[in-house]
Tab-separated table of C-alpha atoms and ligand atoms in Angstrom:
chain	number	residue	atom	x	y	z
Z	1	MET	CA	71.926	32.547	171.204
Z	2	ASN	CA	69.273	29.940	171.900
Z	3	ASP	CA	70.508	27.441	174.582
Z	4	ALA	CA	69.412	24.543	172.408
Z	5	TYR	CA	72.302	25.421	170.145
Z	6	ASN	CA	75.152	25.369	172.727
Z	7	ASP	CA	75.824	21.797	171.849
Z	8	LEU	CA	75.974	22.624	168.137
Z	9	VAL	CA	78.655	25.258	168.760
Z	10	ASP	CA	80.787	22.681	170.595
Z	11	LYS	CA	80.362	20.219	167.758
Z	12	ALA	CA	81.215	22.847	165.130
Z	13	VAL	CA	84.385	23.822	167.037
Z	14	ALA	CA	85.350	20.135	167.180
Z	15	VAL	CA	84.914	19.803	163.385
Z	16	MET	CA	87.171	22.837	162.874
Z	17	HIS	CA	89.839	21.317	165.124
Z	18	ARG	CA	89.628	17.916	163.441
Z	19	ASN	CA	90.338	19.570	160.080
Z	20	ASP	CA	92.979	21.945	161.427
Z	21	ALA	CA	96.397	21.368	159.877
Z	22	GLY	CA	98.176	24.028	161.961
Z	23	ASP	CA	97.975	27.195	159.904
Z	24	TRP	CA	95.478	26.031	157.301
Z	25	THR	CA	92.378	23.847	157.328
Z	26	ARG	CA	91.488	20.774	155.285
Z	27	ALA	CA	88.192	21.376	153.464
Z	28	ALA	CA	87.162	17.905	154.696
Z	29	PRO	CA	89.080	15.074	156.366
Z	30	ASN	CA	89.542	12.533	153.531
Z	31	LEU	CA	87.720	13.713	150.423
Z	32	TYR	CA	89.392	17.158	150.407
Z	33	PRO	CA	92.759	16.865	152.223
Z	34	HIS	CA	94.150	20.245	151.032
Z	35	GLN	CA	93.382	23.956	151.405
Z	36	TRP	CA	90.648	25.098	149.037
Z	37	SER	CA	90.347	28.786	148.211
Z	38	TRP	CA	86.716	29.689	148.861
Z	39	ASP	CA	86.354	27.049	151.582
Z	40	SER	CA	89.291	28.676	153.306
Z	41	ALA	CA	87.594	32.101	153.255
Z	42	PHE	CA	84.428	30.722	154.900
Z	43	ILE	CA	86.558	28.682	157.297
Z	44	ALA	CA	88.500	31.830	158.259
Z	45	ILE	CA	85.190	33.506	159.120
Z	46	GLY	CA	84.487	30.547	161.424
Z	47	TRP	CA	87.956	30.691	163.034
Z	48	GLY	CA	87.330	34.406	163.646
Z	49	HIS	CA	84.834	33.422	166.336
Z	50	ILE	CA	87.328	31.077	168.040
Z	51	ASP	CA	90.719	32.749	167.606
Z	52	THR	CA	91.379	35.950	165.621
Z	53	HIS	CA	95.032	35.136	165.031
Z	54	ARG	CA	94.212	31.682	163.663
Z	55	ALA	CA	91.606	33.200	161.323
Z	56	MET	CA	94.152	35.645	159.926
Z	57	ARG	CA	96.739	32.884	159.548
Z	58	GLU	CA	94.277	30.827	157.469
Z	59	LEU	CA	94.010	33.544	154.833
Z	60	ASP	CA	97.720	34.429	155.075
Z	61	ARG	CA	98.626	30.871	154.139
Z	62	LEU	CA	96.335	31.063	151.123
Z	63	PHE	CA	97.805	34.416	150.058
Z	64	GLU	CA	101.340	33.035	150.363
Z	65	ALA	CA	100.379	30.911	147.355
Z	66	GLN	CA	99.057	33.866	145.326
Z	67	TRP	CA	100.354	33.806	141.752
Z	68	ARG	CA	102.511	36.669	140.447
Z	69	ASN	CA	99.631	37.791	138.233
Z	70	GLY	CA	97.358	38.171	141.294
Z	71	LYS	CA	95.447	34.891	140.965
Z	72	ILE	CA	94.499	33.101	144.186
Z	73	PRO	CA	94.716	29.409	143.295
Z	74	HIS	CA	91.757	27.139	143.937
Z	75	ILE	CA	93.860	24.582	145.847
Z	76	VAL	CA	97.029	24.963	147.897
Z	77	PHE	CA	98.278	21.425	148.323
Z	78	ASP	CA	99.421	19.894	151.577
Z	79	PRO	CA	103.200	19.485	151.052
Z	80	ASP	CA	103.155	16.363	153.249
Z	81	SER	CA	100.445	14.600	151.287
Z	82	THR	CA	101.059	12.117	148.477
Z	83	GLU	CA	99.526	12.207	144.993
Z	84	ALA	CA	97.395	9.205	145.927
Z	85	THR	CA	94.995	11.152	148.175
Z	86	TYR	CA	93.313	13.555	145.787
Z	87	PHE	CA	93.124	13.769	141.993
Z	88	PRO	CA	94.297	15.920	140.281
Z	89	GLY	CA	97.290	16.513	142.571
Z	90	PRO	CA	100.242	18.869	141.971
Z	91	GLY	CA	101.986	16.368	139.685
Z	92	ARG	CA	99.089	16.532	137.246
Z	93	TRP	CA	98.697	20.334	137.345
Z	94	GLU	CA	102.475	20.941	136.831
Z	95	CYS	CA	102.060	24.672	137.531
Z	96	PRO	CA	105.639	25.710	138.412
Z	97	THR	CA	106.992	23.845	135.373
Z	98	LEU	CA	104.528	25.377	132.943
Z	99	CYS	CA	104.042	28.917	134.208
Z	100	ASN	CA	106.405	31.538	135.628
Z	101	ASP	CA	103.538	33.218	137.470
Z	102	ALA	CA	102.973	30.148	139.655
Z	103	PRO	CA	104.650	30.050	143.084
Z	104	ARG	CA	107.807	27.966	143.369
Z	105	PRO	CA	108.028	24.708	145.362
Z	106	PRO	CA	107.655	23.818	148.156
Z	107	ILE	CA	104.397	25.752	147.581
Z	108	GLN	CA	102.270	23.714	145.172
Z	109	THR	CA	98.943	24.878	143.790
Z	110	SER	CA	96.341	24.108	141.156
Z	111	GLY	CA	96.197	26.340	138.064
Z	112	ILE	CA	92.668	27.726	138.359
Z	113	CYS	CA	90.755	29.877	140.858
Z	114	GLN	CA	87.441	29.987	142.754
Z	115	PRO	CA	84.838	32.617	143.741
Z	116	PRO	CA	86.458	35.659	145.424
Z	117	VAL	CA	84.856	35.595	148.867
Z	118	HIS	CA	88.180	36.542	150.506
Z	119	ALA	CA	87.614	40.289	150.968
Z	120	LEU	CA	84.258	39.494	152.577
Z	121	ALA	CA	86.058	37.111	154.922
Z	122	ALA	CA	88.845	39.565	155.780
Z	123	HIS	CA	86.265	42.243	156.504
Z	124	ARG	CA	84.204	39.897	158.668
Z	125	ILE	CA	87.249	38.731	160.651
Z	126	TRP	CA	87.944	42.387	161.421
Z	127	THR	CA	84.344	43.168	162.476
Z	128	THR	CA	84.258	40.009	164.632
Z	129	SER	CA	87.582	40.953	166.268
Z	130	ARG	CA	86.114	44.305	167.294
Z	131	VAL	CA	83.434	42.503	169.250
Z	132	ARG	CA	85.952	40.121	170.848
Z	133	ASN	CA	88.342	42.635	172.447
Z	134	GLY	CA	90.540	45.664	171.885
Z	135	HIS	CA	93.766	43.678	171.468
Z	136	ASP	CA	92.268	41.470	168.740
Z	137	ALA	CA	90.777	44.507	167.032
Z	138	ASP	CA	94.171	46.264	166.863
Z	139	MET	CA	95.831	43.131	165.565
Z	140	ALA	CA	93.138	42.622	162.894
Z	141	GLU	CA	93.301	46.230	161.816
Z	142	LYS	CA	97.069	46.001	161.268
Z	143	TRP	CA	96.565	42.763	159.399
Z	144	LEU	CA	94.034	44.404	157.070
Z	145	GLY	CA	96.865	46.699	155.973
Z	146	VAL	CA	98.933	43.636	155.030
Z	147	VAL	CA	96.212	41.779	153.123
Z	148	TYR	CA	94.726	44.811	151.390
Z	149	PRO	CA	97.287	44.986	148.507
Z	150	LYS	CA	96.941	41.228	147.988
Z	151	LEU	CA	93.165	41.482	147.756
Z	152	LEU	CA	93.469	44.438	145.401
Z	153	ALA	CA	95.848	42.479	143.138
Z	154	TRP	CA	93.443	39.525	143.159
Z	155	HIS	CA	90.471	41.664	142.158
Z	156	ARG	CA	92.560	43.470	139.529
Z	157	TYR	CA	93.483	40.104	138.014
Z	158	LEU	CA	89.803	39.153	137.776
Z	159	HIS	CA	88.835	42.499	136.229
Z	160	THR	CA	91.611	42.349	133.608
Z	161	ALA	CA	92.825	38.859	132.653
Z	162	ARG	CA	89.368	37.391	133.279
Z	163	ASP	CA	87.378	40.200	131.725
Z	164	PRO	CA	89.295	41.514	128.728
Z	165	GLU	CA	85.963	42.732	127.301
Z	166	GLU	CA	85.430	44.947	130.377
Z	167	SER	CA	81.917	43.542	130.596
Z	168	GLY	CA	81.921	43.570	134.389
Z	169	LEU	CA	81.522	39.774	134.367
Z	170	VAL	CA	84.286	37.286	135.100
Z	171	SER	CA	85.131	34.540	132.606
Z	172	ILE	CA	85.761	31.141	134.119
Z	173	PHE	CA	87.755	28.469	132.281
Z	174	HIS	CA	86.593	25.415	134.182
Z	175	PRO	CA	83.410	24.413	136.088
Z	176	TRP	CA	85.635	23.922	139.163
Z	177	GLU	CA	86.235	27.691	139.088
Z	178	SER	CA	82.523	28.303	139.704
Z	179	GLY	CA	82.658	26.203	142.877
Z	180	CYS	CA	79.307	24.747	141.723
Z	181	ASP	CA	81.136	22.114	139.725
Z	182	ASN	CA	78.618	19.811	138.036
Z	183	SER	CA	75.716	22.275	138.070
Z	184	PRO	CA	73.389	22.029	135.050
Z	185	ARG	CA	74.486	25.625	134.390
Z	186	TRP	CA	77.464	24.179	132.516
Z	187	ASP	CA	75.794	21.203	130.795
Z	188	PHE	CA	75.396	22.848	127.418
Z	189	VAL	CA	79.050	23.854	127.130
Z	190	MET	CA	80.336	20.620	128.648
Z	191	GLY	CA	78.185	18.535	126.316
Z	192	ARG	CA	79.956	20.036	123.316
Z	193	LEU	CA	83.485	19.225	124.512
Z	194	VAL	CA	85.495	16.740	122.523
Z	195	VAL	CA	87.904	14.915	124.791
Z	196	GLY	CA	91.209	14.068	123.082
Z	197	HIS	CA	93.990	11.727	124.104
Z	198	MET	CA	95.315	12.298	127.617
Z	199	PRO	CA	97.236	10.320	130.241
Z	200	ALA	CA	95.129	7.898	132.287
Z	201	TYR	CA	94.108	8.890	135.804
Z	202	THR	CA	92.579	7.431	138.958
Z	203	ARG	CA	89.773	9.124	140.875
Z	204	TYR	CA	89.981	8.932	144.662
Z	205	ASP	CA	86.769	10.803	145.440
Z	206	ILE	CA	84.420	7.852	144.886
Z	207	GLY	CA	86.461	5.719	147.283
Z	208	HIS	CA	85.927	8.335	149.995
Z	209	VAL	CA	82.232	8.963	149.377
Z	210	GLY	CA	81.311	5.370	148.555
Z	211	ASP	CA	78.148	6.098	146.582
Z	212	PRO	CA	78.997	7.326	143.048
Z	213	SER	CA	75.528	8.902	142.597
Z	214	GLN	CA	76.583	11.677	145.013
Z	215	ARG	CA	79.570	12.679	142.887
Z	216	PRO	CA	80.105	13.774	139.260
Z	217	SER	CA	80.063	10.951	136.685
Z	218	ASP	CA	83.168	9.521	134.986
Z	219	THR	CA	82.185	11.340	131.779
Z	220	GLU	CA	82.043	14.626	133.697
Z	221	TYR	CA	85.466	13.858	135.180
Z	222	ASP	CA	86.915	13.220	131.721
Z	223	TYR	CA	85.676	16.669	130.715
Z	224	TYR	CA	87.145	18.245	133.844
Z	225	VAL	CA	90.530	16.626	133.340
Z	226	TRP	CA	90.543	17.433	129.628
Z	227	LEU	CA	89.975	21.129	130.362
Z	228	VAL	CA	92.979	21.029	132.698
Z	229	GLU	CA	95.065	19.488	129.907
Z	230	GLU	CA	93.942	22.279	127.540
Z	231	MET	CA	95.022	24.954	130.054
Z	232	LYS	CA	98.346	23.207	130.542
Z	233	ARG	CA	98.925	23.315	126.785
Z	234	ALA	CA	98.444	27.106	127.002
Z	235	GLY	CA	100.926	27.274	129.902
Z	236	TYR	CA	98.164	28.676	132.149
Z	237	ASP	CA	98.533	31.927	130.212
Z	238	ASP	CA	95.141	33.640	130.377
Z	239	SER	CA	95.439	35.424	127.042
Z	240	ARG	CA	96.450	32.204	125.276
Z	241	ILE	CA	93.614	30.351	126.995
Z	242	TYR	CA	91.240	33.053	125.759
Z	243	GLU	CA	92.275	32.395	122.141
Z	244	SER	CA	91.048	28.831	121.833
Z	245	HIS	CA	89.792	27.343	125.086
Z	246	PRO	CA	86.516	25.406	124.700
Z	247	PHE	CA	85.109	26.546	128.078
Z	248	ILE	CA	84.997	30.345	128.475
Z	249	VAL	CA	81.901	31.300	130.403
Z	250	LYS	CA	80.752	34.494	132.119
Z	251	ASP	CA	79.730	33.150	135.535
Z	252	VAL	CA	77.093	35.388	137.129
Z	253	LEU	CA	77.435	34.090	140.689
Z	254	PHE	CA	81.232	34.424	140.653
Z	255	SER	CA	80.823	37.943	139.211
Z	256	ALA	CA	78.195	38.915	141.793
Z	257	ILE	CA	80.454	37.722	144.620
Z	258	LEU	CA	83.173	39.939	143.140
Z	259	VAL	CA	80.827	42.948	143.333
Z	260	ALA	CA	80.136	42.243	147.011
Z	261	ALA	CA	83.841	41.604	147.624
Z	262	ASN	CA	84.678	44.945	145.994
Z	263	GLU	CA	82.317	46.640	148.407
Z	264	ALA	CA	84.119	44.956	151.299
Z	265	LEU	CA	87.434	45.994	149.722
Z	266	LEU	CA	86.313	49.618	149.641
Z	267	GLU	CA	85.556	49.428	153.337
Z	268	ILE	CA	88.975	47.838	153.981
Z	269	ALA	CA	90.602	50.602	151.882
Z	270	ARG	CA	88.945	53.128	154.193
Z	271	VAL	CA	90.253	51.366	157.316
Z	272	VAL	CA	93.833	51.147	156.009
Z	273	GLY	CA	93.878	54.690	154.628
Z	274	ALA	CA	93.983	53.770	150.926
Z	275	LEU	CA	90.611	55.222	150.033
Z	276	ASP	CA	91.870	58.403	148.358
Z	277	ASP	CA	94.054	56.450	145.950
Z	278	ASP	CA	91.899	53.445	145.168
Z	279	GLU	CA	88.272	54.464	145.573
Z	280	PRO	CA	87.716	55.532	141.928
Z	281	LEU	CA	88.994	52.207	140.616
Z	282	ILE	CA	87.103	49.964	143.044
Z	283	SER	CA	83.893	51.977	142.645
Z	284	GLU	CA	84.173	51.613	138.888
Z	285	TRP	CA	84.554	47.842	139.284
Z	286	ILE	CA	81.392	47.742	141.399
Z	287	GLU	CA	79.402	49.755	138.892
Z	288	ARG	CA	80.702	47.729	135.958
Z	289	GLY	CA	79.865	44.472	137.738
Z	290	ARG	CA	76.302	45.520	138.493
Z	291	SER	CA	75.619	46.740	134.984
Z	292	GLY	CA	77.157	43.558	133.520
Z	293	LEU	CA	74.793	41.504	135.657
Z	294	GLU	CA	71.827	43.579	134.583
Z	295	GLU	CA	72.776	43.145	130.964
Z	296	HIS	CA	73.088	39.379	131.393
Z	297	SER	CA	69.710	38.763	132.912
Z	298	THR	CA	66.239	37.526	132.124
Z	299	GLY	CA	62.845	38.483	133.557
Z	300	GLY	CA	63.171	42.206	132.839
Z	301	GLY	CA	66.634	42.544	134.355
Z	302	THR	CA	65.854	40.499	137.476
Z	303	PHE	CA	67.305	36.974	137.174
Z	304	ALA	CA	70.989	36.511	136.383
Z	305	CYS	CA	71.972	34.342	133.440
Z	306	ASP	CA	75.419	32.873	132.609
Z	307	TYR	CA	76.860	33.462	129.174
Z	308	ASP	CA	78.921	31.325	126.790
Z	309	VAL	CA	81.643	33.627	125.408
Z	310	ASN	CA	82.632	31.294	122.551
Z	311	LEU	CA	79.133	30.933	121.137
Z	312	GLY	CA	77.892	34.329	122.285
Z	313	HIS	CA	74.709	33.116	123.901
Z	314	ARG	CA	72.940	32.688	127.199
Z	315	LEU	CA	73.126	29.523	129.263
Z	316	GLU	CA	69.701	29.007	130.745
Z	317	ALA	CA	69.322	26.605	133.649
Z	318	ASP	CA	66.949	26.821	136.560
Z	319	THR	CA	69.382	26.985	139.480
Z	320	VAL	CA	69.746	29.080	142.648
Z	321	ALA	CA	72.470	31.132	140.951
Z	322	ALA	CA	69.831	33.057	138.955
Z	323	ILE	CA	68.261	34.327	142.203
Z	324	LEU	CA	71.299	34.438	144.450
Z	325	ALA	CA	73.592	36.418	142.111
Z	326	PRO	CA	71.492	39.616	141.996
Z	327	LEU	CA	70.904	39.423	145.758
Z	328	VAL	CA	74.619	39.014	146.487
Z	329	ALA	CA	75.612	41.832	144.121
Z	330	GLY	CA	73.124	44.171	145.822
Z	331	GLY	CA	72.080	47.568	144.534
Z	332	ILE	CA	68.605	46.293	143.629
Z	333	ASP	CA	65.352	48.176	144.251
Z	334	SER	CA	62.538	46.840	146.432
Z	335	GLU	CA	60.494	45.688	143.437
Z	336	GLN	CA	63.390	43.546	142.146
Z	337	ARG	CA	64.016	42.240	145.645
Z	338	ASP	CA	60.387	41.169	146.005
Z	339	THR	CA	60.438	39.411	142.625
Z	340	LEU	CA	63.567	37.536	143.680
Z	341	LEU	CA	61.999	36.587	147.033
Z	342	GLU	CA	58.907	35.333	145.267
Z	343	ALA	CA	61.083	33.123	143.060
Z	344	LEU	CA	63.055	31.899	146.080
Z	345	ASP	CA	59.858	30.934	147.882
Z	346	SER	CA	58.145	29.399	144.865
Z	347	ASP	CA	57.583	25.679	144.299
Z	348	GLU	CA	60.772	25.632	142.242
Z	349	PHE	CA	62.949	26.402	145.255
Z	350	ALA	CA	62.414	26.904	149.001
Z	351	GLY	CA	58.590	27.028	148.824
Z	352	ASN	CA	58.113	23.433	147.713
Z	353	ASP	CA	55.941	21.684	150.345
Z	354	ALA	CA	57.679	18.350	149.854
Z	355	LEU	CA	61.068	19.681	151.048
Z	356	TYR	CA	62.628	18.399	154.274
Z	357	LYS	CA	63.290	22.024	155.321
Z	358	ALA	CA	62.332	25.286	153.628
Z	359	LEU	CA	65.749	25.489	151.980
Z	360	PRO	CA	66.490	26.019	148.287
Z	361	PRO	CA	67.697	23.003	146.299
Z	362	SER	CA	70.791	24.026	144.298
Z	363	THR	CA	68.863	23.179	141.109
Z	364	SER	CA	65.121	23.424	140.701
Z	365	PRO	CA	63.450	19.962	140.733
Z	366	SER	CA	61.745	20.892	137.463
Z	367	ASP	CA	65.034	21.500	135.636
Z	368	PRO	CA	65.890	18.524	133.364
Z	369	GLY	CA	69.393	18.451	134.910
Z	370	PHE	CA	68.073	18.034	138.492
Z	371	ARG	CA	69.366	15.023	140.473
Z	372	SER	CA	68.398	15.058	144.135
Z	373	ARG	CA	71.538	13.338	145.502
Z	374	SER	CA	74.173	14.510	143.070
Z	375	TYR	CA	76.520	17.201	144.350
Z	376	TRP	CA	75.587	20.572	142.723
Z	377	ARG	CA	72.638	19.186	140.715
Z	378	GLY	CA	70.003	19.419	143.449
Z	379	PRO	CA	71.243	19.077	147.031
Z	380	VAL	CA	71.050	21.888	149.582
Z	381	TRP	CA	74.394	23.559	150.462
Z	382	PRO	CA	74.895	25.363	153.810
Z	383	ILE	CA	77.370	27.906	152.396
Z	384	ILE	CA	74.920	28.856	149.647
Z	385	ASN	CA	72.360	29.435	152.388
Z	386	TRP	CA	74.893	31.567	154.263
Z	387	LEU	CA	75.295	33.705	151.127
Z	388	PHE	CA	71.490	33.989	150.903
Z	389	TRP	CA	71.287	34.944	154.575
Z	390	TRP	CA	74.049	37.516	154.225
Z	391	SER	CA	72.548	39.151	151.150
Z	392	LEU	CA	68.961	39.023	152.424
Z	393	SER	CA	70.076	40.823	155.589
Z	394	ARG	CA	71.764	43.443	153.423
Z	395	CYS	CA	68.594	44.199	151.475
Z	396	ASN	CA	66.375	44.557	154.570
Z	397	ALA	CA	64.725	41.180	154.242
Z	398	ASP	CA	65.671	40.347	157.847
Z	399	GLU	CA	62.847	37.962	158.585
Z	400	ARG	CA	63.515	35.965	155.409
Z	401	ALA	CA	67.231	35.936	156.274
Z	402	ARG	CA	66.475	34.568	159.760
Z	403	LEU	CA	64.333	31.776	158.345
Z	404	MET	CA	67.163	30.772	155.976
Z	405	ARG	CA	69.596	30.657	158.904
Z	406	ASP	CA	67.270	28.851	161.302
Z	407	GLU	CA	66.208	26.178	158.809
Z	408	THR	CA	69.844	25.477	157.880
Z	409	LEU	CA	70.906	25.296	161.532
Z	410	ALA	CA	68.025	22.920	162.271
Z	411	GLU	CA	69.026	20.680	159.374
Z	412	ILE	CA	72.658	20.561	160.516
Z	413	ARG	CA	71.617	19.903	164.120
Z	414	GLU	CA	69.430	17.012	163.020
Z	415	ARG	CA	71.630	15.541	160.268
Z	416	GLY	CA	75.243	16.554	161.042
Z	417	PHE	CA	78.022	18.604	159.434
Z	418	ALA	CA	77.571	17.210	155.946
Z	419	GLU	CA	78.946	18.714	152.768
Z	420	TYR	CA	75.408	18.823	151.275
Z	421	PHE	CA	71.901	17.457	151.936
Z	422	GLU	CA	69.226	15.732	149.873
Z	423	PRO	CA	66.493	18.404	149.638
Z	424	PHE	CA	63.439	16.158	150.221
Z	425	THR	CA	64.738	13.742	152.845
Z	426	GLY	CA	67.521	15.763	154.510
Z	427	GLU	CA	69.898	12.826	153.967
Z	428	PRO	CA	73.469	14.006	154.653
Z	429	LEU	CA	75.592	13.571	151.516
Z	430	GLY	CA	79.201	13.951	150.327
Z	431	SER	CA	81.745	14.288	153.098
Z	432	ASP	CA	81.136	14.256	156.861
Z	433	ASP	CA	82.851	16.908	158.949
Z	434	GLN	CA	82.913	19.424	156.099
Z	435	ALA	CA	84.840	22.389	157.516
Z	436	TRP	CA	82.876	25.214	155.865
Z	437	THR	CA	79.614	23.738	157.156
Z	438	ALA	CA	81.021	24.063	160.684
Z	439	ALA	CA	82.294	27.567	159.919
Z	440	VAL	CA	78.907	28.949	158.868
Z	441	VAL	CA	77.320	27.402	161.976
Z	442	LEU	CA	79.840	29.280	164.134
Z	443	ASP	CA	79.249	32.517	162.300
Z	444	TRP	CA	75.483	32.192	162.685
Z	445	LEU	CA	75.545	31.216	166.328
Z	446	LEU	CA	78.378	33.364	167.626
Z	447	ALA	CA	78.121	36.595	165.653
Z	448	ASP	CA	77.025	39.566	167.715
Z	449	GLY	CA	73.246	39.735	167.851
Z	450	ALA	CA	72.723	36.075	166.794
U	1	LIG	C1	84.182	20.630	145.441
U	1	LIG	O1	85.120	20.706	144.384
U	1	LIG	C2	86.300	19.914	144.261
U	1	LIG	C3	87.084	20.449	143.079
U	1	LIG	O2	87.495	21.751	143.335
U	1	LIG	C4	86.044	18.435	144.057
U	1	LIG	O3	84.884	18.025	143.863
U	1	LIG	O4	87.020	17.678	144.078
U	1	LIG	C5	83.216	21.836	145.257
U	1	LIG	O5	82.072	21.695	146.059
U	1	LIG	C6	83.930	23.145	145.564
U	1	LIG	O6	83.040	24.219	145.526
U	1	LIG	C7	84.616	23.077	146.936
U	1	LIG	O7	85.393	24.229	147.098
U	1	LIG	C8	85.509	21.830	147.059
U	1	LIG	C9	86.041	21.624	148.473
U	1	LIG	O8	84.985	21.669	149.407
U	1	LIG	O9	84.768	20.655	146.715
């Protein structure tokens, strides 16, 4: 590790500790005072470099809230927090009242899920532990045996309840499930929603961020809350939701992450001795996922494209997901890889000379939905860059991967542990002290060979 970064490691560790709630981690101090699913997976990777046991505990606490049908909920609420910290809180979701699959109080969760990065995290905690010492490695290996069935149930849920068509692609029921909440990817479907009568609500996010232009608009929030009300009416029953829900979308990035997570799961199955039993199933999921992505693509099978299940058509938006999804899913040939790299380094994304750093804006500046300071509509996200780095390394684009890592680290060193950054000025936006930003810094700087 370059000495210039010692200080950044100390700062990242301090951010992790400031968000630490004991056996789980707040996604951010005020804006996100609960445990978020995919944040928690990245955060666990970060903890893996500080304390193997703490990393395992992070994911254990998330899995303790797993639904009976296998779903990992997108939020596990802090039982000591009041409703007046984050909206929608447990009182609005009403999961245990409406659905028998939801965990019982005192565990309280939301009713939706988020991208399945958990098997990747579990696998990385184990590989990190092997570098740390023999005791940690033994402990992590035993732990893999405990989490393996939970991960398998989670992936099975996604391949069944969320893909009844067996298309290989996961259907999401809410933009929050994509993790890329107000991305222009969802504008077409969201713009057709008709919001009916629902109980009034108060947003707390704007109070924490201060500047409303960095967050989704009130209209977008009405859509978000309305979709929750629709799922509540269906009792969070996936098959009932599938019958009439207005937002059923095949999300290519979510689906690509599931392919990569299935590969990690296969490796975990090998470590825990479950390969003979489960390999055929998991391998089939991987194959199905890759062919689903190929089918839902543009540019001769190269760029991934989301799909509106209700209307049966493609959702075209110029965002990083189109490039990142095929890279994350892997299994591409060198010609496809080079086409994707060319797109990544074009004017539309990381190759734009006016950028603060050579880092991809979440939405291309030429897309009509681009907004440079608004959340998932343009800003640069460190965890997206981690996913780029990880998948570029996997497809032998090591130099490109290093540049992605180094540019992101430089931005964080100069501008702090922000949730996201304005692409042209580097202005830190959203929350300060965002835990997953600190976690990816730790992984980059402390992983063996960094
Ligand atoms: C953001 O999403 C939450 C809703 O889940 C919010 O805006 O209130 C997204 O960036 C999401 O991807 C992330 O997991 C969450 C916590 O960091 O914040």
